[in-house]
Amino acid sequence: MDGLRLAAVAGVSRSTPARRFTALVGDTPLAHLTRWRMALAEELLREPGSTVASVARRVGYTNEFAFSTAYERLHGTSPGPARFRHASRKPGGVSAPPG
């Protein structure tokens, strides 16, 4: 359910749920979602045989370019080198959003 429908069901303005989320979580809904997707992407990039394009699709980006741009904005480096940085580490699991 998107924010507009959620607000309508709750009988509040669209900004109210976003404000409440930010107060509770400490980040905006979009920023929280982006951080969660990138944490999941970090784990997926560690998988043997993973590609940036396959990881981009798995975390919900429409294309590799959009994913790479978001990844670099958050991490300061492109996702390609991250695959090699993590090659020697054991993969873990991301089961919940960071926060």
Short mmCIF file of N, CA, C and O in Angstrom, two decimals:
data_model
loop_
_atom_site.label_atom_id
_atom_site.label_comp_id
_atom_site.label_asym_id
_atom_site.label_seq_id
_atom_site.Cartn_x
_atom_site.Cartn_y
_atom_site.Cartn_z
N MET A 1 0.85 -1.18 0.00
CA MET A 1 0.00 0.00 0.00
C MET A 1 0.90 1.24 0.00
O MET A 1 1.81 1.33 0.79
N ASP A 2 0.63 2.16 -0.91
CA ASP A 2 1.46 3.36 -0.95
C ASP A 2 1.02 4.35 0.12
O ASP A 2 0.00 4.19 0.77
N GLY A 3 1.83 5.39 0.33
CA GLY A 3 1.59 6.36 1.38
C GLY A 3 0.27 7.09 1.26
O GLY A 3 -0.38 7.38 2.27
N LEU A 4 -0.15 7.37 0.02
CA LEU A 4 -1.40 8.10 -0.18
C LEU A 4 -2.58 7.24 0.26
O LEU A 4 -3.47 7.71 0.98
N ARG A 5 -2.61 5.98 -0.14
CA ARG A 5 -3.71 5.10 0.28
C ARG A 5 -3.66 4.82 1.77
O ARG A 5 -4.70 4.76 2.42
N LEU A 6 -2.47 4.64 2.31
CA LEU A 6 -2.33 4.41 3.74
C LEU A 6 -2.89 5.60 4.53
O LEU A 6 -3.64 5.42 5.49
N ALA A 7 -2.54 6.80 4.10
CA ALA A 7 -3.04 8.01 4.77
C ALA A 7 -4.56 8.10 4.67
O ALA A 7 -5.24 8.46 5.64
N ALA A 8 -5.11 7.78 3.49
CA ALA A 8 -6.56 7.84 3.30
C ALA A 8 -7.27 6.86 4.22
O ALA A 8 -8.29 7.19 4.84
N VAL A 9 -6.74 5.64 4.32
CA VAL A 9 -7.34 4.63 5.20
C VAL A 9 -7.29 5.09 6.65
O VAL A 9 -8.23 4.89 7.42
N ALA A 10 -6.17 5.70 7.04
CA ALA A 10 -6.00 6.16 8.41
C ALA A 10 -6.74 7.46 8.69
O ALA A 10 -6.88 7.86 9.85
N GLY A 11 -7.19 8.14 7.63
CA GLY A 11 -7.91 9.40 7.81
C GLY A 11 -7.01 10.55 8.20
O GLY A 11 -7.43 11.44 8.94
N VAL A 12 -5.76 10.54 7.71
CA VAL A 12 -4.82 11.61 8.01
C VAL A 12 -4.22 12.14 6.70
O VAL A 12 -4.39 11.54 5.65
N SER A 13 -3.49 13.23 6.78
CA SER A 13 -2.82 13.76 5.59
C SER A 13 -1.67 12.82 5.20
O SER A 13 -1.20 12.03 6.01
N ARG A 14 -1.23 12.93 3.97
CA ARG A 14 -0.17 12.05 3.48
C ARG A 14 1.14 12.24 4.23
O ARG A 14 1.93 11.30 4.37
N SER A 15 1.39 13.42 4.73
CA SER A 15 2.66 13.67 5.41
C SER A 15 2.69 13.10 6.83
O SER A 15 3.77 12.86 7.38
N THR A 16 1.54 12.84 7.42
CA THR A 16 1.49 12.35 8.80
C THR A 16 2.19 11.00 8.97
O THR A 16 3.04 10.85 9.86
N PRO A 17 1.89 9.98 8.15
CA PRO A 17 2.61 8.70 8.31
C PRO A 17 4.12 8.85 8.10
O PRO A 17 4.91 8.23 8.81
N ALA A 18 4.52 9.67 7.14
CA ALA A 18 5.95 9.87 6.89
C ALA A 18 6.61 10.54 8.09
O ALA A 18 7.72 10.15 8.49
N ARG A 19 5.95 11.51 8.68
CA ARG A 19 6.49 12.18 9.87
C ARG A 19 6.60 11.20 11.04
O ARG A 19 7.59 11.19 11.76
N ARG A 20 5.59 10.38 11.21
CA ARG A 20 5.60 9.41 12.31
C ARG A 20 6.70 8.36 12.09
O ARG A 20 7.38 7.96 13.03
N PHE A 21 6.85 7.92 10.86
CA PHE A 21 7.89 6.95 10.54
C PHE A 21 9.26 7.55 10.86
O PHE A 21 10.09 6.91 11.50
N THR A 22 9.49 8.77 10.41
CA THR A 22 10.77 9.44 10.64
C THR A 22 11.05 9.60 12.13
O THR A 22 12.17 9.36 12.58
N ALA A 23 10.03 9.96 12.89
CA ALA A 23 10.21 10.13 14.34
C ALA A 23 10.54 8.79 15.01
O ALA A 23 11.38 8.73 15.91
N LEU A 24 9.92 7.72 14.56
CA LEU A 24 10.12 6.41 15.16
C LEU A 24 11.44 5.78 14.74
O LEU A 24 12.20 5.26 15.56
N VAL A 25 11.76 5.86 13.43
CA VAL A 25 12.93 5.16 12.89
C VAL A 25 14.16 6.05 12.87
O VAL A 25 15.28 5.56 12.92
N GLY A 26 13.97 7.35 12.76
CA GLY A 26 15.10 8.27 12.72
C GLY A 26 15.57 8.59 11.32
O GLY A 26 16.62 9.19 11.14
N ASP A 27 14.80 8.17 10.33
CA ASP A 27 15.14 8.42 8.94
C ASP A 27 13.85 8.47 8.14
O ASP A 27 12.83 7.90 8.57
N THR A 28 13.88 9.10 6.99
CA THR A 28 12.69 9.14 6.14
C THR A 28 12.42 7.74 5.58
O THR A 28 13.34 6.92 5.48
N PRO A 29 11.19 7.46 5.20
CA PRO A 29 10.89 6.15 4.63
C PRO A 29 11.76 5.82 3.41
O PRO A 29 12.27 4.70 3.29
N LEU A 30 11.95 6.77 2.51
CA LEU A 30 12.75 6.52 1.31
C LEU A 30 14.23 6.28 1.65
O LEU A 30 14.85 5.36 1.12
N ALA A 31 14.77 7.06 2.55
CA ALA A 31 16.17 6.87 2.96
C ALA A 31 16.35 5.52 3.65
O ALA A 31 17.33 4.81 3.43
N HIS A 32 15.38 5.14 4.46
CA HIS A 32 15.44 3.84 5.15
C HIS A 32 15.38 2.70 4.14
O HIS A 32 16.16 1.74 4.23
N LEU A 33 14.49 2.80 3.18
CA LEU A 33 14.38 1.78 2.14
C LEU A 33 15.68 1.67 1.34
O LEU A 33 16.17 0.56 1.07
N THR A 34 16.26 2.80 1.00
CA THR A 34 17.52 2.79 0.25
C THR A 34 18.63 2.12 1.05
O THR A 34 19.37 1.29 0.53
N ARG A 35 18.75 2.46 2.33
CA ARG A 35 19.77 1.83 3.17
C ARG A 35 19.56 0.32 3.27
O ARG A 35 20.50 -0.46 3.22
N TRP A 36 18.31 -0.09 3.41
CA TRP A 36 18.00 -1.51 3.51
C TRP A 36 18.36 -2.23 2.21
O TRP A 36 18.97 -3.29 2.23
N ARG A 37 17.99 -1.63 1.07
CA ARG A 37 18.32 -2.23 -0.22
C ARG A 37 19.83 -2.35 -0.41
O ARG A 37 20.33 -3.35 -0.92
N MET A 38 20.57 -1.33 0.02
CA MET A 38 22.03 -1.36 -0.15
C MET A 38 22.67 -2.37 0.81
O MET A 38 23.67 -3.01 0.46
N ALA A 39 22.12 -2.56 2.00
CA ALA A 39 22.63 -3.58 2.91
C ALA A 39 22.41 -4.96 2.31
O ALA A 39 23.29 -5.82 2.34
N LEU A 40 21.25 -5.17 1.73
CA LEU A 40 20.97 -6.43 1.06
C LEU A 40 21.89 -6.60 -0.15
O LEU A 40 22.44 -7.68 -0.38
N ALA A 41 22.10 -5.53 -0.90
CA ALA A 41 22.99 -5.58 -2.06
C ALA A 41 24.40 -5.96 -1.65
O ALA A 41 25.06 -6.74 -2.35
N GLU A 42 24.88 -5.44 -0.53
CA GLU A 42 26.22 -5.80 -0.03
C GLU A 42 26.34 -7.31 0.13
O GLU A 42 27.34 -7.91 -0.25
N GLU A 43 25.32 -7.92 0.71
CA GLU A 43 25.33 -9.37 0.90
C GLU A 43 25.28 -10.10 -0.44
O GLU A 43 26.01 -11.07 -0.65
N LEU A 44 24.45 -9.64 -1.34
CA LEU A 44 24.30 -10.30 -2.64
C LEU A 44 25.57 -10.16 -3.48
O LEU A 44 25.91 -11.08 -4.24
N LEU A 45 26.27 -9.05 -3.35
CA LEU A 45 27.51 -8.86 -4.10
C LEU A 45 28.59 -9.84 -3.65
O LEU A 45 29.53 -10.11 -4.40
N ARG A 46 28.45 -10.37 -2.46
CA ARG A 46 29.43 -11.33 -1.94
C ARG A 46 29.22 -12.74 -2.48
O ARG A 46 30.07 -13.59 -2.34
N GLU A 47 28.04 -12.99 -3.05
CA GLU A 47 27.74 -14.32 -3.55
C GLU A 47 28.60 -14.63 -4.77
O GLU A 47 28.72 -13.81 -5.67
N PRO A 48 29.18 -15.82 -4.82
CA PRO A 48 29.98 -16.20 -5.98
C PRO A 48 29.12 -16.15 -7.25
O PRO A 48 27.97 -16.58 -7.26
N GLY A 49 29.70 -15.58 -8.29
CA GLY A 49 29.00 -15.50 -9.57
C GLY A 49 28.00 -14.38 -9.69
O GLY A 49 27.35 -14.24 -10.73
N SER A 50 27.84 -13.58 -8.64
CA SER A 50 26.89 -12.47 -8.74
C SER A 50 27.41 -11.42 -9.70
O SER A 50 28.62 -11.25 -9.87
N THR A 51 26.50 -10.72 -10.34
CA THR A 51 26.87 -9.60 -11.19
C THR A 51 26.16 -8.36 -10.66
O THR A 51 25.16 -8.47 -9.95
N VAL A 52 26.67 -7.22 -11.02
CA VAL A 52 26.04 -5.97 -10.59
C VAL A 52 24.62 -5.90 -11.15
O VAL A 52 23.68 -5.52 -10.44
N ALA A 53 24.43 -6.32 -12.39
CA ALA A 53 23.10 -6.28 -13.00
C ALA A 53 22.12 -7.20 -12.27
O ALA A 53 20.97 -6.82 -12.02
N SER A 54 22.57 -8.41 -11.90
CA SER A 54 21.67 -9.33 -11.21
C SER A 54 21.32 -8.82 -9.81
O SER A 54 20.18 -8.94 -9.36
N VAL A 55 22.29 -8.24 -9.13
CA VAL A 55 22.04 -7.68 -7.81
C VAL A 55 21.08 -6.49 -7.92
O VAL A 55 20.15 -6.36 -7.12
N ALA A 56 21.28 -5.66 -8.92
CA ALA A 56 20.39 -4.51 -9.13
C ALA A 56 18.94 -4.97 -9.26
O ALA A 56 18.04 -4.41 -8.62
N ARG A 57 18.71 -5.99 -10.06
CA ARG A 57 17.35 -6.51 -10.23
C ARG A 57 16.81 -7.09 -8.93
O ARG A 57 15.65 -6.85 -8.58
N ARG A 58 17.64 -7.82 -8.21
CA ARG A 58 17.18 -8.49 -6.99
C ARG A 58 16.82 -7.51 -5.88
O ARG A 58 15.99 -7.84 -5.03
N VAL A 59 17.43 -6.33 -5.86
CA VAL A 59 17.10 -5.37 -4.81
C VAL A 59 16.12 -4.30 -5.29
O VAL A 59 15.86 -3.33 -4.59
N GLY A 60 15.57 -4.50 -6.50
CA GLY A 60 14.46 -3.66 -6.94
C GLY A 60 14.77 -2.49 -7.83
O GLY A 60 13.92 -1.62 -8.02
N TYR A 61 15.97 -2.43 -8.39
CA TYR A 61 16.29 -1.35 -9.31
C TYR A 61 15.96 -1.79 -10.74
O TYR A 61 16.12 -2.96 -11.08
N THR A 62 15.51 -0.85 -11.55
CA THR A 62 15.10 -1.19 -12.91
C THR A 62 16.28 -1.46 -13.83
O THR A 62 16.13 -2.16 -14.83
N ASN A 63 17.44 -0.91 -13.48
CA ASN A 63 18.61 -1.17 -14.31
C ASN A 63 19.89 -0.99 -13.49
O ASN A 63 19.88 -0.44 -12.39
N GLU A 64 20.97 -1.49 -14.07
CA GLU A 64 22.27 -1.46 -13.41
C GLU A 64 22.75 -0.03 -13.15
O GLU A 64 23.36 0.26 -12.12
N PHE A 65 22.48 0.86 -14.09
CA PHE A 65 22.94 2.25 -13.94
C PHE A 65 22.29 2.92 -12.72
O PHE A 65 22.98 3.55 -11.92
N ALA A 66 20.97 2.76 -12.57
CA ALA A 66 20.28 3.37 -11.43
C ALA A 66 20.80 2.81 -10.11
O ALA A 66 21.03 3.55 -9.15
N PHE A 67 21.01 1.49 -10.08
CA PHE A 67 21.54 0.85 -8.88
C PHE A 67 22.94 1.35 -8.59
O PHE A 67 23.26 1.71 -7.44
N SER A 68 23.81 1.38 -9.59
CA SER A 68 25.20 1.81 -9.40
C SER A 68 25.27 3.24 -8.89
O SER A 68 26.08 3.56 -8.02
N THR A 69 24.41 4.09 -9.42
CA THR A 69 24.38 5.49 -8.98
C THR A 69 23.99 5.58 -7.51
O THR A 69 24.63 6.29 -6.72
N ALA A 70 22.94 4.86 -7.12
CA ALA A 70 22.49 4.88 -5.72
C ALA A 70 23.56 4.27 -4.80
O ALA A 70 23.82 4.79 -3.72
N TYR A 71 24.17 3.19 -5.24
CA TYR A 71 25.20 2.52 -4.45
C TYR A 71 26.39 3.46 -4.22
O TYR A 71 26.88 3.60 -3.10
N GLU A 72 26.82 4.09 -5.29
CA GLU A 72 27.97 4.99 -5.18
C GLU A 72 27.66 6.20 -4.31
O GLU A 72 28.49 6.66 -3.54
N ARG A 73 26.44 6.71 -4.40
CA ARG A 73 26.04 7.85 -3.56
C ARG A 73 26.12 7.47 -2.08
O ARG A 73 26.57 8.26 -1.25
N LEU A 74 25.75 6.26 -1.74
CA LEU A 74 25.75 5.83 -0.34
C LEU A 74 27.13 5.38 0.13
O LEU A 74 27.54 5.67 1.25
N HIS A 75 27.88 4.66 -0.73
CA HIS A 75 29.15 4.06 -0.31
C HIS A 75 30.39 4.80 -0.79
O HIS A 75 31.49 4.47 -0.36
N GLY A 76 30.25 5.71 -1.72
CA GLY A 76 31.39 6.45 -2.22
C GLY A 76 32.23 5.68 -3.22
O GLY A 76 33.31 6.14 -3.61
N THR A 77 31.77 4.52 -3.63
CA THR A 77 32.45 3.71 -4.63
C THR A 77 31.41 2.93 -5.41
O THR A 77 30.30 2.72 -4.92
N SER A 78 31.76 2.50 -6.59
CA SER A 78 30.81 1.74 -7.40
C SER A 78 30.70 0.32 -6.87
O SER A 78 31.59 -0.17 -6.16
N PRO A 79 29.62 -0.38 -7.19
CA PRO A 79 29.43 -1.73 -6.65
C PRO A 79 30.39 -2.78 -7.23
O PRO A 79 30.64 -3.79 -6.59
N GLY A 80 30.94 -2.56 -8.40
CA GLY A 80 31.86 -3.53 -9.00
C GLY A 80 33.04 -3.85 -8.10
O GLY A 80 33.28 -5.01 -7.77
N PRO A 81 33.80 -2.85 -7.67
CA PRO A 81 34.93 -3.13 -6.77
C PRO A 81 34.49 -3.77 -5.45
O PRO A 81 35.23 -4.53 -4.85
N ALA A 82 33.29 -3.50 -5.01
CA ALA A 82 32.80 -4.08 -3.75
C ALA A 82 32.70 -5.59 -3.86
O ALA A 82 32.94 -6.30 -2.89
N ARG A 83 32.39 -6.10 -5.04
CA ARG A 83 32.33 -7.55 -5.24
C ARG A 83 33.68 -8.19 -4.94
O ARG A 83 33.76 -9.23 -4.31
N PHE A 84 34.74 -7.53 -5.37
CA PHE A 84 36.09 -8.09 -5.17
C PHE A 84 36.59 -7.87 -3.75
O PHE A 84 37.30 -8.70 -3.21
N ARG A 85 36.20 -6.76 -3.13
CA ARG A 85 36.58 -6.49 -1.74
C ARG A 85 36.06 -7.57 -0.82
O ARG A 85 36.68 -7.94 0.15
N HIS A 86 34.85 -8.05 -1.13
CA HIS A 86 34.19 -9.00 -0.23
C HIS A 86 34.42 -10.45 -0.64
O HIS A 86 33.91 -11.36 -0.01
N ALA A 87 35.19 -10.69 -1.67
CA ALA A 87 35.35 -12.05 -2.19
C ALA A 87 35.90 -13.02 -1.15
O ALA A 87 35.55 -14.19 -1.14
N SER A 88 36.74 -12.54 -0.24
CA SER A 88 37.34 -13.44 0.74
C SER A 88 36.54 -13.54 2.03
O SER A 88 36.86 -14.34 2.89
N ARG A 89 35.52 -12.74 2.17
CA ARG A 89 34.70 -12.79 3.40
C ARG A 89 33.58 -13.80 3.25
O ARG A 89 33.07 -14.05 2.18
N LYS A 90 33.16 -14.35 4.38
CA LYS A 90 32.04 -15.28 4.37
C LYS A 90 30.74 -14.49 4.24
O LYS A 90 30.57 -13.48 4.92
N PRO A 91 29.81 -14.94 3.40
CA PRO A 91 28.54 -14.23 3.30
C PRO A 91 27.71 -14.42 4.55
O PRO A 91 27.72 -15.49 5.15
N GLY A 92 27.00 -13.37 4.91
CA GLY A 92 26.07 -13.44 6.02
C GLY A 92 24.67 -13.26 5.47
O GLY A 92 24.46 -13.28 4.28
N GLY A 93 23.73 -13.03 6.31
CA GLY A 93 22.36 -12.84 5.85
C GLY A 93 21.83 -11.50 6.30
O GLY A 93 22.09 -11.06 7.39
N VAL A 94 21.08 -10.87 5.45
CA VAL A 94 20.39 -9.64 5.82
C VAL A 94 18.93 -10.00 5.90
O VAL A 94 18.30 -10.26 4.88
N SER A 95 18.40 -10.06 7.10
CA SER A 95 17.02 -10.47 7.24
C SER A 95 16.10 -9.34 7.65
O SER A 95 14.90 -9.47 7.58
N ALA A 96 16.65 -8.25 8.07
CA ALA A 96 15.82 -7.12 8.49
C ALA A 96 16.48 -5.83 8.07
O ALA A 96 17.71 -5.77 7.92
N PRO A 97 15.68 -4.78 7.86
CA PRO A 97 16.25 -3.49 7.51
C PRO A 97 17.17 -2.98 8.61
O PRO A 97 16.94 -3.28 9.79
N PRO A 98 18.22 -2.22 8.24
CA PRO A 98 19.08 -1.64 9.28
C PRO A 98 18.33 -0.59 10.07
O PRO A 98 17.36 -0.02 9.60
N GLY A 99 18.78 -0.30 11.23
CA GLY A 99 18.12 0.75 11.97
C GLY A 99 18.18 0.55 13.36
O GLY A 99 18.19 0.64 14.38
#
